[in-house]
Amino acid sequence: MTAALIDGNALSKQLRSEVAQRAAALKSRGLTPGLAVVLVGDNPASQVYVRNKVKACEDSGLHSVLEKYDASMSEADLLARVDALNNDPAIHGILVQLPLPAHIDAQKVIEAISPLKDVDGFHIASAGALMTGMPGFWPCTPYGCMKMLESIGYELKGKHAVVIGRSNIVGKPMALMLLQKDATVTICHSRTADLKAQTLQADVIVAAVGRRNVLTADMVKPGAVVLDVGMNRNDEGKLCGDVDFDGVREVAGHITPVPGGVGPMTITMLLVNTLEAAERAALGA
Ligand code: NAP
């Protein structure tokens, strides 16, 4: 069997055009959805990420503001900027690009963002909302994975999902989202005794580790759905995921490629969250 590809670029295009339509509808009522992206320092990867986020906003008709600050910015000054953005009616979503310079407490900055504008979904209130099934913003990467499963009409109820990785931004929220859709969920991590024994039982596998070839063909049940969140470089310096794509695609039922899989979905879900924040603001929520 050769797995069907879940194309993150194609799905993103479709979702972004829906965002553009909803943004235009809001604009016609006098409200333009706005995202503020805050970058402190000159980390080259972060500069690329923020540029892509701002461009994606522009392409979908969202207003965006990029605030760039020197790496020497004090924590107090950054908190003051976040406070100003919290109170800016033109801004519905605030994203502080991580990592922050070492002298700034990133968690403190995230907690300073209003949960109503926390479109990255990293605030403790957003995490609590996800855990308890209350309305809130879901972290963009696992949210994008859920949209990918939805796009193939996958019914999670009663299925066994294995998430490899337990970070606060991918693994843990991913597991909670799958649980919310009635999957039986196993979370694996670096101390898991026998990863293969777990993954072989899975109907759905999400790999979010940051290590090449964590998942190989012999670890996958025939027909399983495999979502590859990892972003690594291979020996030729090319972007690759955590999954041995060539091997696993011969066993899996569906698989996401890297690049062109989960990656584009992450920015797309940021746009969706920003739009949602603006729609909630329009309702006076
Ligand atoms: P992270 O915070 O470093 O977490 C990695 C997780 O993998 C940890 O829970 C770790 O376990 C686990 N792990 C490490 N080695 C393992 C092994 N041999 N077997 C099983 N589990 C193992 O990373 P992250 O932020 O979640 O990101 C994970 C990957 O996704 C990275 O490659 C990152 O670049 C990528 N990513 C991609 C996107 C996207 O848009 N496509 C977005 C975010 C992240 P312990 O907890 O025990 O240490």
PDB file of C-alpha atoms and ligand atoms in Angstrom, residues 141 164-167 169-171 188-192 195 207-211 214 228-232 242 262-263 266, ligand 1:
ATOM      1  CA  THR A 141       0.373  23.387  15.227  1.00  0.00           C
ATOM      2  CA  ILE A 164       5.222  11.108  20.305  1.00  0.00           C
ATOM      3  CA  GLY A 165       6.397  14.180  22.214  1.00  0.00           C
ATOM      4  CA  ARG A 166       4.968  15.944  25.265  1.00  0.00           C
ATOM      5  CA  SER A 167       5.875  19.617  24.836  1.00  0.00           C
ATOM      6  CA  ILE A 169       3.133  23.704  22.456  1.00  0.00           C
ATOM      7  CA  VAL A 170       2.659  20.493  20.437  1.00  0.00           C
ATOM      8  CA  GLY A 171       2.540  17.095  22.188  1.00  0.00           C
ATOM      9  CA  CYS A 188       5.107   8.860  24.399  1.00  0.00           C
ATOM     10  CA  HIS A 189       8.343  10.698  25.192  1.00  0.00           C
ATOM     11  CA  SER A 190      12.061  10.178  25.637  1.00  0.00           C
ATOM     12  CA  ARG A 191      11.549   7.911  28.654  1.00  0.00           C
ATOM     13  CA  THR A 192       8.959   5.665  26.989  1.00  0.00           C
ATOM     14  CA  LEU A 195       8.066   3.177  21.576  1.00  0.00           C
ATOM     15  CA  ALA A 207       5.362  12.543  15.628  1.00  0.00           C
ATOM     16  CA  ALA A 208       6.492  15.763  17.361  1.00  0.00           C
ATOM     17  CA  VAL A 209      10.019  15.093  18.526  1.00  0.00           C
ATOM     18  CA  GLY A 210      12.594  16.995  16.474  1.00  0.00           C
ATOM     19  CA  ARG A 211      14.677  13.922  15.521  1.00  0.00           C
ATOM     20  CA  VAL A 214      12.006   8.450  15.052  1.00  0.00           C
ATOM     21  CA  ASP A 228       4.740  14.431  10.937  1.00  0.00           C
ATOM     22  CA  VAL A 229       5.246  17.635  12.921  1.00  0.00           C
ATOM     23  CA  GLY A 230       9.049  17.419  13.126  1.00  0.00           C
ATOM     24  CA  MET A 231      11.307  19.901  11.384  1.00  0.00           C
ATOM     25  CA  ASN A 232      14.856  18.665  10.935  1.00  0.00           C
ATOM     26  CA  ASP A 242      10.651  12.922  12.245  1.00  0.00           C
ATOM     27  CA  VAL A 262       1.977  20.402   8.984  1.00  0.00           C
ATOM     28  CA  GLY A 263       4.288  23.427   8.497  1.00  0.00           C
ATOM     29  CA  THR A 266       0.611  26.265  11.575  1.00  0.00           C
TER      30      THR A 266
HETATM   31  P1  NAP B   1      10.428  19.771  22.232  1.00  0.00           P
HETATM   32  O1  NAP B   1       9.882  20.770  23.172  1.00  0.00           O
HETATM   33  O2  NAP B   1      11.897  19.614  22.110  1.00  0.00           O
HETATM   34  O3  NAP B   1       9.791  18.349  22.605  1.00  0.00           O
HETATM   35  C1  NAP B   1      10.243  17.175  21.996  1.00  0.00           C
HETATM   36  C2  NAP B   1       9.565  15.999  22.635  1.00  0.00           C
HETATM   37  O4  NAP B   1      10.076  14.810  22.027  1.00  0.00           O
HETATM   38  C3  NAP B   1       9.841  15.865  24.141  1.00  0.00           C
HETATM   39  O5  NAP B   1       8.642  15.610  24.817  1.00  0.00           O
HETATM   40  C4  NAP B   1      10.804  14.684  24.238  1.00  0.00           C
HETATM   41  O6  NAP B   1      10.626  13.900  25.393  1.00  0.00           O
HETATM   42  C5  NAP B   1      10.388  13.859  23.039  1.00  0.00           C
HETATM   43  N1  NAP B   1      11.478  12.980  22.592  1.00  0.00           N
HETATM   44  C6  NAP B   1      12.773  13.272  22.417  1.00  0.00           C
HETATM   45  N2  NAP B   1      13.457  12.194  21.979  1.00  0.00           N
HETATM   46  C7  NAP B   1      12.559  11.196  21.902  1.00  0.00           C
HETATM   47  C8  NAP B   1      12.644   9.847  21.520  1.00  0.00           C
HETATM   48  N3  NAP B   1      13.789   9.297  21.129  1.00  0.00           N
HETATM   49  N4  NAP B   1      11.526   9.097  21.550  1.00  0.00           N
HETATM   50  C9  NAP B   1      10.354   9.616  21.947  1.00  0.00           C
HETATM   51  N5  NAP B   1      10.202  10.917  22.293  1.00  0.00           N
HETATM   52  C10 NAP B   1      11.295  11.681  22.293  1.00  0.00           C
HETATM   53  O7  NAP B   1       9.917  20.029  20.758  1.00  0.00           O
HETATM   54  P2  NAP B   1       8.542  20.683  20.204  1.00  0.00           P
HETATM   55  O8  NAP B   1       8.581  22.157  20.368  1.00  0.00           O
HETATM   56  O9  NAP B   1       7.373  19.917  20.692  1.00  0.00           O
HETATM   57  O10 NAP B   1       8.743  20.382  18.649  1.00  0.00           O
HETATM   58  C11 NAP B   1       8.877  19.061  18.170  1.00  0.00           C
HETATM   59  C12 NAP B   1       9.267  19.115  16.714  1.00  0.00           C
HETATM   60  O11 NAP B   1       8.245  19.743  15.986  1.00  0.00           O
HETATM   61  C13 NAP B   1      10.531  19.929  16.405  1.00  0.00           C
HETATM   62  O12 NAP B   1      11.188  19.351  15.299  1.00  0.00           O
HETATM   63  C14 NAP B   1       9.996  21.277  16.004  1.00  0.00           C
HETATM   64  O13 NAP B   1      10.868  21.990  15.169  1.00  0.00           O
HETATM   65  C15 NAP B   1       8.761  20.858  15.272  1.00  0.00           C
HETATM   66  N6  NAP B   1       7.712  21.871  15.210  1.00  0.00           N
HETATM   67  C16 NAP B   1       7.167  22.082  14.003  1.00  0.00           C
HETATM   68  C17 NAP B   1       6.151  22.993  13.867  1.00  0.00           C
HETATM   69  C18 NAP B   1       5.539  23.180  12.533  1.00  0.00           C
HETATM   70  O14 NAP B   1       4.913  24.179  12.292  1.00  0.00           O
HETATM   71  N7  NAP B   1       5.671  22.208  11.636  1.00  0.00           N
HETATM   72  C19 NAP B   1       5.709  23.733  14.965  1.00  0.00           C
HETATM   73  C20 NAP B   1       6.271  23.472  16.221  1.00  0.00           C
HETATM   74  C21 NAP B   1       7.282  22.522  16.329  1.00  0.00           C
HETATM   75  P3  NAP B   1      10.953  14.472  26.882  1.00  0.00           P
HETATM   76  O15 NAP B   1       9.786  15.332  27.245  1.00  0.00           O
HETATM   77  O16 NAP B   1      11.050  13.241  27.690  1.00  0.00           O
HETATM   78  O17 NAP B   1      12.237  15.243  26.769  1.00  0.00           O
END
